[in-house]
Short mmCIF file of C-alpha atoms and ligand atoms in Angstrom, two decimals:
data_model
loop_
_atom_site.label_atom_id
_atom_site.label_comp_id
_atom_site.label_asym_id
_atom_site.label_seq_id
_atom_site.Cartn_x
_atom_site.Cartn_y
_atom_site.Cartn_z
CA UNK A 1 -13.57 13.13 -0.49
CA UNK A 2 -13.97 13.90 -3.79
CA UNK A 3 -17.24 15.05 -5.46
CA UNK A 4 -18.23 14.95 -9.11
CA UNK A 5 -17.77 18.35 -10.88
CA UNK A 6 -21.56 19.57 -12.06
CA UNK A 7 -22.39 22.44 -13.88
CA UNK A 8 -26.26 22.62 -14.17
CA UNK A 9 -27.81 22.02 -18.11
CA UNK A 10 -28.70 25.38 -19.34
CA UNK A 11 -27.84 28.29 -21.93
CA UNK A 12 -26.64 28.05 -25.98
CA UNK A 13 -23.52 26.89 -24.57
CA UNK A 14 -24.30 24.16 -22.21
CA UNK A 15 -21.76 20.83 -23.16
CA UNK A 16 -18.87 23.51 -24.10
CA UNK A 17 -15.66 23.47 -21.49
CA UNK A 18 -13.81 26.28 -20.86
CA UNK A 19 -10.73 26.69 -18.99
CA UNK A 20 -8.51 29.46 -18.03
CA UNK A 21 -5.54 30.74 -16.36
CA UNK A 22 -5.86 34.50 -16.23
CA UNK A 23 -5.83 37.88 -13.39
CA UNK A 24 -8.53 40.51 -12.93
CA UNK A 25 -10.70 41.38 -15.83
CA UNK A 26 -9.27 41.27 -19.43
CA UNK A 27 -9.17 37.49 -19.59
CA UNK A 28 -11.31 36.30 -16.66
CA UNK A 29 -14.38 38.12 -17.82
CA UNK A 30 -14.69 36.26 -21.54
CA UNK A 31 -14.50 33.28 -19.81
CA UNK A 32 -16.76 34.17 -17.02
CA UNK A 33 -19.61 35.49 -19.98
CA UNK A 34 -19.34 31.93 -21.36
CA UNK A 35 -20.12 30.04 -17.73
CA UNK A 36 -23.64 32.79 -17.83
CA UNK A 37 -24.36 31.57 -21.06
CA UNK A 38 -23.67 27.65 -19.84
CA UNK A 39 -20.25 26.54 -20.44
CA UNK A 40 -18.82 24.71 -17.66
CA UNK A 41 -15.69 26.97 -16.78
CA UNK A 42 -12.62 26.44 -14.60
CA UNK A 43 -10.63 29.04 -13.00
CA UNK A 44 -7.13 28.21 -12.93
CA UNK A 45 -5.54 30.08 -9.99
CA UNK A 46 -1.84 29.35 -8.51
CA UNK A 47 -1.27 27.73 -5.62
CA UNK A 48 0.53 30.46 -3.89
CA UNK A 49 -0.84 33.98 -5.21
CA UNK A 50 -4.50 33.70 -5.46
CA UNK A 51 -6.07 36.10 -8.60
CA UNK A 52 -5.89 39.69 -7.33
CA UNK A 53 -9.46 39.94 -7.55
CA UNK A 54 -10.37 38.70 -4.42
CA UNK A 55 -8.98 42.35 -2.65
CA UNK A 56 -12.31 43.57 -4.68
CA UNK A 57 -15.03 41.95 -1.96
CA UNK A 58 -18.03 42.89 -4.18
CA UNK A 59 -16.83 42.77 -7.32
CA UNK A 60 -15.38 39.46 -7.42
CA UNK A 61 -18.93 37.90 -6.22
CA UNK A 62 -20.30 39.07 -9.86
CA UNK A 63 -16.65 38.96 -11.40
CA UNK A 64 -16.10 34.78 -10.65
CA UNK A 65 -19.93 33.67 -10.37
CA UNK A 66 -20.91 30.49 -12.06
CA UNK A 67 -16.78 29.13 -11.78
CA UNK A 68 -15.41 25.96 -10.88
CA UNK A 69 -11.81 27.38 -8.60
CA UNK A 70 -9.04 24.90 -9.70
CA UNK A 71 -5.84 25.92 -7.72
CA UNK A 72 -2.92 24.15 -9.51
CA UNK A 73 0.86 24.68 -10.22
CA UNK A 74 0.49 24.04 -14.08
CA UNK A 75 4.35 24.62 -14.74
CA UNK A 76 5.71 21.96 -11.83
CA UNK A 77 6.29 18.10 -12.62
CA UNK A 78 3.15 16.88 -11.56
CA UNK A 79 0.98 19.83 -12.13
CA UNK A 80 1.85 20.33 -15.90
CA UNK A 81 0.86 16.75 -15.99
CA UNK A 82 -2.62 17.18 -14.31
CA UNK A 83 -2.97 20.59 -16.66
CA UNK A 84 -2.54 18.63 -19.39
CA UNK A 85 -4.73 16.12 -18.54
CA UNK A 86 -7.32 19.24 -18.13
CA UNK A 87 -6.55 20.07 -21.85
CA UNK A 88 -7.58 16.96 -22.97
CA UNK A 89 -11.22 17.63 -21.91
CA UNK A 90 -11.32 21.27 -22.59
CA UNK A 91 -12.72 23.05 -25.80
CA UNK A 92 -11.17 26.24 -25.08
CA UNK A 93 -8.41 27.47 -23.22
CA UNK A 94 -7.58 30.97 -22.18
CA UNK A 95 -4.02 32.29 -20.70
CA UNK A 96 -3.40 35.49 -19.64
CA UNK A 97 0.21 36.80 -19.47
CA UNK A 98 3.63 38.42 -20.23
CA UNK A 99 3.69 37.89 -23.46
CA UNK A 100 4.67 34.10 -25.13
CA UNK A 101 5.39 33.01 -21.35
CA UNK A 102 3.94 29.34 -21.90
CA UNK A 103 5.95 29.28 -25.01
CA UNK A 104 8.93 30.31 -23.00
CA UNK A 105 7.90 27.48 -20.69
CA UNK A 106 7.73 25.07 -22.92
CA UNK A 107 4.17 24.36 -22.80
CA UNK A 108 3.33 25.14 -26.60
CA UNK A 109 0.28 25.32 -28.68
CA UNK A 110 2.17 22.25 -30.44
CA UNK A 111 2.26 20.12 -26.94
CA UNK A 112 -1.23 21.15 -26.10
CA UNK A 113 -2.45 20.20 -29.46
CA UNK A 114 -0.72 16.45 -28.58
CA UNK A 115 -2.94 16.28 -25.96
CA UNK A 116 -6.29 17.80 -27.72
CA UNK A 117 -6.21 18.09 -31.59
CA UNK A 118 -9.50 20.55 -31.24
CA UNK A 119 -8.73 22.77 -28.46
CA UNK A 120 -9.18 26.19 -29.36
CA UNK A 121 -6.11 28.20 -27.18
CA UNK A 122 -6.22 32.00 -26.62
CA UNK A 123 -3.06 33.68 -25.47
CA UNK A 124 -3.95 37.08 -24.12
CA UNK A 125 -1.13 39.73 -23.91
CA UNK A 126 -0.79 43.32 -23.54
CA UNK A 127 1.43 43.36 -26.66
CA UNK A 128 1.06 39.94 -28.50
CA UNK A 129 2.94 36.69 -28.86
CA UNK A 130 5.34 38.30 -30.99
CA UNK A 131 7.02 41.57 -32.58
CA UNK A 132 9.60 43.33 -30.67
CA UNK A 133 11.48 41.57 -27.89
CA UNK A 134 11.22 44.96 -25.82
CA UNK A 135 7.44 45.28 -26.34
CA UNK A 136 6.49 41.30 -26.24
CA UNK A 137 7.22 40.51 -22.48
CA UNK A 138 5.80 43.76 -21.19
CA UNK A 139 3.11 43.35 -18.19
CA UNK A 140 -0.48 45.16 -19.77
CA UNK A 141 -3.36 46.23 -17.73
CA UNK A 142 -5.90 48.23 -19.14
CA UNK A 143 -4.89 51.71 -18.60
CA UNK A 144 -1.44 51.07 -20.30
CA UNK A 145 -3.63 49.04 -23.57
CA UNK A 146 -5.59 52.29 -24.05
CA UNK A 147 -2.15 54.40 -23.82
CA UNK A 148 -0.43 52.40 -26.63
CA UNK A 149 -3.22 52.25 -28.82
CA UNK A 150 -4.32 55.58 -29.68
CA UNK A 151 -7.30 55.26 -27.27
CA UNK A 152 -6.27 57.07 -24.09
CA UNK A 153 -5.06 60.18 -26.19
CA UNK A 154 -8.49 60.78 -27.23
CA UNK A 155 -10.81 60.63 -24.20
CA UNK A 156 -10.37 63.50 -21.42
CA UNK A 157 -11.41 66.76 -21.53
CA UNK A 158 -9.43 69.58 -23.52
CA UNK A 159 -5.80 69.56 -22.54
CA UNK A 160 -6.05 66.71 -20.31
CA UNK A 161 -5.97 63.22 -21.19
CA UNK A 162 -8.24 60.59 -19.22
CA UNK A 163 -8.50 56.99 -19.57
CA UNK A 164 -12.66 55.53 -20.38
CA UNK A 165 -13.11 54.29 -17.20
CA UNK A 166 -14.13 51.78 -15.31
CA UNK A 167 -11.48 50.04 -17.52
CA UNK A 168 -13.11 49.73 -21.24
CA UNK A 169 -9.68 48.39 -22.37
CA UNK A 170 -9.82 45.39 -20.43
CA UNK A 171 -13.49 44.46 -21.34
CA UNK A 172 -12.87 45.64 -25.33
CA UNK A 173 -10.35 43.29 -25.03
CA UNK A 174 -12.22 40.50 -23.01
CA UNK A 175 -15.03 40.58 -25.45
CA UNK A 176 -12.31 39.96 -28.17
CA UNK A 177 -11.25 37.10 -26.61
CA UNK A 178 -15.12 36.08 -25.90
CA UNK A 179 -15.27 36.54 -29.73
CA UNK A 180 -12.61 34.87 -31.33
CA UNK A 181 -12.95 32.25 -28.95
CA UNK A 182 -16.37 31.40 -30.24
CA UNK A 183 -15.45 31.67 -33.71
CA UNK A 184 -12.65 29.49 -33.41
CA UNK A 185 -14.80 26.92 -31.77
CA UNK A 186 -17.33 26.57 -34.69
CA UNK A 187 -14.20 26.18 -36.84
CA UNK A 188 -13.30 23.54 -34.70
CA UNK A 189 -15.98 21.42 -34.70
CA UNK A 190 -16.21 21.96 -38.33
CA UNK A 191 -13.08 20.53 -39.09
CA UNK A 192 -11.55 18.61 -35.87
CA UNK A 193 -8.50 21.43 -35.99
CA UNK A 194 -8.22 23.74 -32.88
CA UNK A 195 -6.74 27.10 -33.42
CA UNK A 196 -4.30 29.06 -31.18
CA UNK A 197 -5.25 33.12 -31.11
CA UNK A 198 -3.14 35.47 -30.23
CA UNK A 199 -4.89 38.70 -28.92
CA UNK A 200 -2.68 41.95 -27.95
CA UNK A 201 -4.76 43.98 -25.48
CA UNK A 202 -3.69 47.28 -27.47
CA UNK A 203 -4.94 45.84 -30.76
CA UNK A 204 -7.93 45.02 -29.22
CA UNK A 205 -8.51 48.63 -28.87
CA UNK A 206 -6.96 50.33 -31.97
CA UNK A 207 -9.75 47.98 -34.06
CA UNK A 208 -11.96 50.34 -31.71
CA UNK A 209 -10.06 53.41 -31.93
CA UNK A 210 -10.45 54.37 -35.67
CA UNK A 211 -13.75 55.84 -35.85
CA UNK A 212 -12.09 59.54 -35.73
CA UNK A 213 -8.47 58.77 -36.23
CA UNK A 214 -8.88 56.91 -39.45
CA UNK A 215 -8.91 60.53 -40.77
CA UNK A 216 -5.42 61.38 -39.89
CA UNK A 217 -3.96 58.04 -41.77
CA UNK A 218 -5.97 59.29 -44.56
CA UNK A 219 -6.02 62.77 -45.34
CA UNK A 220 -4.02 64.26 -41.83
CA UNK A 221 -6.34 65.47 -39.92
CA UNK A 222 -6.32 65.24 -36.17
CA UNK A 223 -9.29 66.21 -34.41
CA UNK A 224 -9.22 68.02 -30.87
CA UNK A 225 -9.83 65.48 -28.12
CA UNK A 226 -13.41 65.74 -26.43
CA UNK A 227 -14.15 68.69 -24.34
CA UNK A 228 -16.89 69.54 -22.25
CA UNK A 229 -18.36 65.78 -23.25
CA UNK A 230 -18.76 66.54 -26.71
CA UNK A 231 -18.17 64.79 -29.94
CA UNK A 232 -15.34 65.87 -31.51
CA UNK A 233 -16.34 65.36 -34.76
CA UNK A 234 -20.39 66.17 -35.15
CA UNK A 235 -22.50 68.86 -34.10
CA UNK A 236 -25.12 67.73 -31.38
CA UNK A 237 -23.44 64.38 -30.35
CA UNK A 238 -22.70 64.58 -26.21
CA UNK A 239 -23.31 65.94 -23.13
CA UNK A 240 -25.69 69.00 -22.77
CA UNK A 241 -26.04 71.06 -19.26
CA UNK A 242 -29.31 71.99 -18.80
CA UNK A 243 -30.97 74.04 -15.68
CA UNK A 244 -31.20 71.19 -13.39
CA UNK A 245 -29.00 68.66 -14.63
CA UNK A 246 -26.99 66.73 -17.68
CA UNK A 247 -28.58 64.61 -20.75
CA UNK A 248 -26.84 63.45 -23.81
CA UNK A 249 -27.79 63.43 -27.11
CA UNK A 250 -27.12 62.01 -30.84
CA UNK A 251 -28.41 64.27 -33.10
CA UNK A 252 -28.42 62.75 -36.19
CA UNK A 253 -30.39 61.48 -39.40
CA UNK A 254 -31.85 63.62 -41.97
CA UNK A 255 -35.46 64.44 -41.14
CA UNK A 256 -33.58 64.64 -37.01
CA UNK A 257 -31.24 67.17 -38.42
CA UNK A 258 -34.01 69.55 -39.95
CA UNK A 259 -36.53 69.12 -37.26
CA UNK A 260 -34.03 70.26 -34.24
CA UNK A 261 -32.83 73.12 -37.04
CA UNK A 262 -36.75 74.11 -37.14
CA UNK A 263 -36.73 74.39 -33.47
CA UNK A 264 -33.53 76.57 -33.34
CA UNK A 265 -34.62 78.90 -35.97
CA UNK A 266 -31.93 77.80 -38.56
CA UNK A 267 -33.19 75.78 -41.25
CA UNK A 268 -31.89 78.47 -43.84
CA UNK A 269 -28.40 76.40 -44.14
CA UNK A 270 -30.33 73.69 -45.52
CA UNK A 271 -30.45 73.37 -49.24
CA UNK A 272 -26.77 74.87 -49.35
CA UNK A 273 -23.66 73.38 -50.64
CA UNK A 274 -21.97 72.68 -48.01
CA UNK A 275 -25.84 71.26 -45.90
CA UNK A 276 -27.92 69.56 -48.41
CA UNK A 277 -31.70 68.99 -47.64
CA UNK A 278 -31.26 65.45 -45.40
CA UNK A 279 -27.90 65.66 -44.61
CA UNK A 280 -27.60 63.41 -42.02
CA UNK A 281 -25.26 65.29 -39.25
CA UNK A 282 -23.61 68.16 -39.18
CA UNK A 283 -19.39 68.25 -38.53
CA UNK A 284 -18.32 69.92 -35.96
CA UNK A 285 -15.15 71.23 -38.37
CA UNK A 286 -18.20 73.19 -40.74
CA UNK A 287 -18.87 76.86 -41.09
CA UNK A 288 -21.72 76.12 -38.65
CA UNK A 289 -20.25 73.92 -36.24
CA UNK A 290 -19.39 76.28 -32.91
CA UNK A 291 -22.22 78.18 -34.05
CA UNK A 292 -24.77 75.43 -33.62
CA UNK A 293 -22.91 74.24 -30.19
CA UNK A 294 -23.35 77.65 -28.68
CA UNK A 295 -27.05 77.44 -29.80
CA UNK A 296 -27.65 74.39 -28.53
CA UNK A 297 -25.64 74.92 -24.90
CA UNK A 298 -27.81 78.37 -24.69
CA UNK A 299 -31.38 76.72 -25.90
CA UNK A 300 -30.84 73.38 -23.46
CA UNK A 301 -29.47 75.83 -20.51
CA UNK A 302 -32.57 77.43 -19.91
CA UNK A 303 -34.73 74.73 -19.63
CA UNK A 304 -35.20 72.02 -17.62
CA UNK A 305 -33.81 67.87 -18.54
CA UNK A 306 -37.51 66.87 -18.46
CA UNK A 307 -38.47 69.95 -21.12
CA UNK A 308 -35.26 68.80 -23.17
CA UNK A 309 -36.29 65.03 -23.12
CA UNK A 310 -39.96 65.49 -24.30
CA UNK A 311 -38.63 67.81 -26.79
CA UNK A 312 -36.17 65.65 -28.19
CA UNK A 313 -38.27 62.62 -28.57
CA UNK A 314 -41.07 64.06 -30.09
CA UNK A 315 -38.36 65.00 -32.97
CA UNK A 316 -37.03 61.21 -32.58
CA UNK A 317 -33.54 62.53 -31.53
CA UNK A 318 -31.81 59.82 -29.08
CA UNK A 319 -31.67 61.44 -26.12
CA UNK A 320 -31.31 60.46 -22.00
CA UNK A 321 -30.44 61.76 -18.49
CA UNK A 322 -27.44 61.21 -17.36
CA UNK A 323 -28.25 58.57 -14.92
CA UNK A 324 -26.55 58.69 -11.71
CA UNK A 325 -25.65 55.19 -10.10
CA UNK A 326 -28.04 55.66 -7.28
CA UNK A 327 -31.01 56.25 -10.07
CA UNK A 328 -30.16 53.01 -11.39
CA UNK A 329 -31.98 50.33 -8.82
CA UNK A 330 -35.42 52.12 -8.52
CA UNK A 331 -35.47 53.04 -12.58
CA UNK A 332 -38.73 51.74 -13.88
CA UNK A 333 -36.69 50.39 -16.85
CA UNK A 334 -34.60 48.52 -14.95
CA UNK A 335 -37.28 46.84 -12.87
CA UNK A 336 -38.83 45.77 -15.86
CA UNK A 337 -35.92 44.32 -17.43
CA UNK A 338 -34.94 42.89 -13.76
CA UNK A 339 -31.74 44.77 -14.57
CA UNK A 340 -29.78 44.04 -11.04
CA UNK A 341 -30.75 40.84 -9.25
CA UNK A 342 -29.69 39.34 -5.40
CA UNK A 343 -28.28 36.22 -5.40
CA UNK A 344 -26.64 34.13 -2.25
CA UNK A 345 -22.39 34.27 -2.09
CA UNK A 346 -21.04 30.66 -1.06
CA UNK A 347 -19.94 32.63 2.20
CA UNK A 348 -23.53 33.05 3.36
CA UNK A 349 -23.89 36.59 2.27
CA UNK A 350 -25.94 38.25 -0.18
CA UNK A 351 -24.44 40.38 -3.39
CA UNK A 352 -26.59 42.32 -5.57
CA UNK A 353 -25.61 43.37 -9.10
CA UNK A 354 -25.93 42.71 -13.06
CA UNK A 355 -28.40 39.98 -13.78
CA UNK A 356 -27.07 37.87 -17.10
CA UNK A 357 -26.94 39.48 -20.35
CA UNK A 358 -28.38 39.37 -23.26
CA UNK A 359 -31.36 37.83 -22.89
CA UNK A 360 -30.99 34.57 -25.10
CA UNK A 361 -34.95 34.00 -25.82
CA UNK A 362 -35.03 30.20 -26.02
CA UNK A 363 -31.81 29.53 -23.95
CA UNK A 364 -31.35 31.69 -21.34
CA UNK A 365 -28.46 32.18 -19.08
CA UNK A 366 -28.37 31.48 -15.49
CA UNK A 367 -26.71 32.47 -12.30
CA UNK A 368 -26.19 29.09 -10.06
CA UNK A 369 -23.44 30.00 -7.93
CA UNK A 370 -21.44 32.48 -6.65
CA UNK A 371 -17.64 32.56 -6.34
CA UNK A 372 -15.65 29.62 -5.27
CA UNK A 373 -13.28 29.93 -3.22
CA UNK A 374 -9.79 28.94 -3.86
CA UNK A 375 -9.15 25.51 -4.50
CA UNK A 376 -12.91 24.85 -3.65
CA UNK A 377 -13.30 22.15 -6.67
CA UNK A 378 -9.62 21.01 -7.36
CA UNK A 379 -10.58 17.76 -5.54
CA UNK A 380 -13.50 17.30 -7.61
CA UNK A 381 -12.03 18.38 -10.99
CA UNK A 382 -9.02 15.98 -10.60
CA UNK A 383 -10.88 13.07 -9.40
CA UNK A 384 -13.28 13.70 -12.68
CA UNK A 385 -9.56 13.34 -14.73
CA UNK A 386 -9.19 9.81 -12.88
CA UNK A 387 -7.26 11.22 -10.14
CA UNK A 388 -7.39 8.92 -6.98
CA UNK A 389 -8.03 10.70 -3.53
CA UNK A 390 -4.43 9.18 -2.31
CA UNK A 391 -3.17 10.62 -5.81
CA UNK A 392 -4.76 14.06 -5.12
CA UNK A 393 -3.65 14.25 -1.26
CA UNK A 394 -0.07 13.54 -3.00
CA UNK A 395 -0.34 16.36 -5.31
CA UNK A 396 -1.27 18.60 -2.81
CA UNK A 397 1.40 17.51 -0.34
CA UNK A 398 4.51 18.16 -2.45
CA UNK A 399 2.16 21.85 -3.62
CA UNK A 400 1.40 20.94 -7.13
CA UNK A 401 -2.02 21.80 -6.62
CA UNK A 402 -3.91 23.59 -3.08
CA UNK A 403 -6.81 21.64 -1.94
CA UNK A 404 -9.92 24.26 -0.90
CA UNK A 405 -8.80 27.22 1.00
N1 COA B 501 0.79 27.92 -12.24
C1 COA B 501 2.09 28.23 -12.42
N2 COA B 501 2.53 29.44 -12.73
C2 COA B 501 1.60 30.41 -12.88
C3 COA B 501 0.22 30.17 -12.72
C4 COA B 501 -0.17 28.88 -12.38
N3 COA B 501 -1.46 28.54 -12.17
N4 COA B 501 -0.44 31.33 -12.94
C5 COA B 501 0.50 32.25 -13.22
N5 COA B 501 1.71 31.70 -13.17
C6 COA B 501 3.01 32.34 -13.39
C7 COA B 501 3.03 33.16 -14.65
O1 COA B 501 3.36 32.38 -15.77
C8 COA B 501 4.08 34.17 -14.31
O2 COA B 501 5.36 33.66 -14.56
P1 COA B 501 6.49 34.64 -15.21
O3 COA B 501 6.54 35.87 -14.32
O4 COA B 501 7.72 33.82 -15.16
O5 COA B 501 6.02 34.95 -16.60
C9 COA B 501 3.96 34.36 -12.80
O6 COA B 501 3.22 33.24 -12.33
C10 COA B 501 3.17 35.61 -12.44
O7 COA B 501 1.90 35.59 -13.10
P2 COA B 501 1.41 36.79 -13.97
O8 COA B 501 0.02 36.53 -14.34
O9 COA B 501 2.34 37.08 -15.11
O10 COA B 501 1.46 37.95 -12.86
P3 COA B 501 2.14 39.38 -12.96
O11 COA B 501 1.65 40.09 -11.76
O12 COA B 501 3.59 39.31 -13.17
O13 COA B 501 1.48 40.02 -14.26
C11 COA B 501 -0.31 40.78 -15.64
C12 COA B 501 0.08 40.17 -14.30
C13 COA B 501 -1.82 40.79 -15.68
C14 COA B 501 0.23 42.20 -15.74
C15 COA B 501 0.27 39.90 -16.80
O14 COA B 501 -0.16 38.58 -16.64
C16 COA B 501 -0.14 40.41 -18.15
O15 COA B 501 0.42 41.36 -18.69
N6 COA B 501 -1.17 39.76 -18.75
C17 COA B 501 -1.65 40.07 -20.08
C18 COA B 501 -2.55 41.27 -20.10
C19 COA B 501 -3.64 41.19 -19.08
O16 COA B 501 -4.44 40.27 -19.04
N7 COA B 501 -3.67 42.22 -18.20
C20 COA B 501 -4.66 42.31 -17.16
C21 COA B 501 -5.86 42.96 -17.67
S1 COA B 501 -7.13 43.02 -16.45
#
């Protein structure tokens, strides 16, 4: 009945395992990075509520691909004894949940650590394994991450704030998970010692949030959220309208700053005070800050975004259209990069989307399956653990672990 689990031999982390027990995005999608750069990963899912990804009939073909499905009860008798059994072959584990619920459970770091000295464990929260007992056993998804961590309040436009969408605070906080993870794991095999990291989903994003709100724990100020798609902070930074469409722009560095100021007809603030010669931006908060906005929304207005771009790169000022979705597929860059690849579902359909990034020169990543369906390799996981078939039928039978769907 039961098959051998196989994971082809490919990417810098070929020979790592990775397992993990977690919904939707925030933890799924570190451990779903690692099986695109080689590691063999399992996706835990229960045995009566499949992960609510599978509602999202696209997504989930790019969200799951490369994923052995385990479907197992890891808190009943038998289960928690097959999970641990799991551990003792895994290098990294990731759980997603209310707070310290496998604590609460009685599956500790302590007890997985009997089991695995070197396993690296991240416990994903939207508020941490500990601090206050209102807080700690909170559910999290991303929108509520951004709220509580200064995030939310400062995307939107003017009065009204907006969360960064399609959920930033879930993949800020998957790629801290993806990170620590990974560093962790060279400490491990280092010493032999596996860690246990405990990443809040709200942390995740104040470490992000600071880059203008570092100045209020500082000196006080608050700066007015974004309006109109511009920078709160620097002149030139954001979203310009001009006759036929949006582009965005960064308009800084010193010999950037002077060349755009030749253009407008303003280079007489240079050499002041308050605008050396080279300053490197100009803040939106200076004497000329609106004044240089309302230049710039009049000069880009009247022309057209393919004016503006040829403009803006002869003066080496980062600049792009505001690429709609549709522009995407057919953009020569793209094609060249082979941006968004095909590749065959296990259902006998087709799903197009990202192809595997970065591009790891010497080791690239791969896409070799789609997404399993539920259950698809618990027979073959268990019977790699030394799992009998009459020992896996039993398993199943009294619902300690659902066979494929
Ligand atoms: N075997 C046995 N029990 C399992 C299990 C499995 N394979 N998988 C999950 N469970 C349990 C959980 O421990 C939980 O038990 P509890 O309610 O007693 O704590 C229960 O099943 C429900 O699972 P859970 O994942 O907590 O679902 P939920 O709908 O209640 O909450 C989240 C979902 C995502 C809100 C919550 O897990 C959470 O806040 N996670 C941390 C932040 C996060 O990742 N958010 C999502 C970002 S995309």
């Amino acid at each position: 009945m039961s098959n051998k689990v196989s994971t082809p031999e490919f990417g810098p982390l070929h020979g790592v395992r990775v397992v993990f027990s977690a919904l939707e995005i925030a933890g799924p999608f570190p451990a779903q990075m690692m099986a695109e750069w080689g590691a063999e990963v399992i996706w835990i899912e229960h045995t009566k509520y499949p992960d609510t990804i599978r509602v999202m009939k696209n997504y989930r073909e790019l969200a799951r691909r490369n994923l052995h499905s385990l479907s197992i009860d890891i808190f009943s008798e038998e289960g928690k004894k097959a999970f641990l059994k799991l551990m003792e072959t895994t290098d990294i584990f990731i759980e997603s949940s209310k707070g310290p619920a496998f604590k609460r459970r009685g599956m500790t770091d302590e007890l997985l650590w009997e089991h695995n000295k070197s396993l690296v464990i991240v416990h994903l929260s939207g508020y941490g394994q500990y601090g206050e007992d209102q807080y700690i056993n909170l559910p999290s998804y991303d929108h509520i991450a951004q709220a509580f961590s200064g995030y939310l309040v400062q995307n939107g436009d003017g009065d009204q704030p907006v969360p960064a969408f399609p959920y930033s605070g879930d993949y800020i906080s998957g790629f801290m998970v993806l990170s620590s993870a990974l560093a962790a794991l060279h400490n491990a095999k280092r010493t032999g010692e596996g860690e246990s990291v405990d990443v809040a989903m709200y942390e995740a994003l104040l470490r992000v949030s600071h880059y203008y709100m570092i100045d209020y724990f500082n000196n006080g100020t608050l700066y007015p959220r974004t309006t109109k798609g511009k920078d709160p902070t620097q002149v030139g930074c954001g979203v310009y309208r001009c006759n036929d469409g949006c582009i965005t722009m960064s308009w800084v560095g010193g010999p950037q700053i002077r060349r755009l100021l030749e253009v407008l007809d303003h280079t007489h603030i240079l050499g002041t005070d308050e605008f050396p010669e080279g300053i490197p931006g100009i803040r939106a908060d200076s004497s000329q800050g609106q004044i240089l906005e309302d230049k710039l929304d009049a000069f880009f207005g009247e022309k057209t975004i393919d004016e503006t771009l040829e403009l803006l790169e002869s003066m080496t000022i980062a600049a792009t259209r505001v690429l709609t979705i549709p522009e995407l597929e057919s953009h020569p860059q793209y094609i060249a990069r082979e941006n968004i690849v095909e590749w065959d579902t296990l259902s006998g359909g087709k799903c197009k989307g990202s192809n595997i990034v970065p591009k790891f020169t010497k080791n690239p990543g791969q896409i070799w399956r789609s997404t399993p369906s539920r259950g698809m390799d618990t027979a073959s996981i268990l019977s790699d653990l030394g799992y009998s078939d009459q020992e896996i039928h039993a398993l199943a039978e009294v619902g300690a672990v659902k066979l494929a769907d």
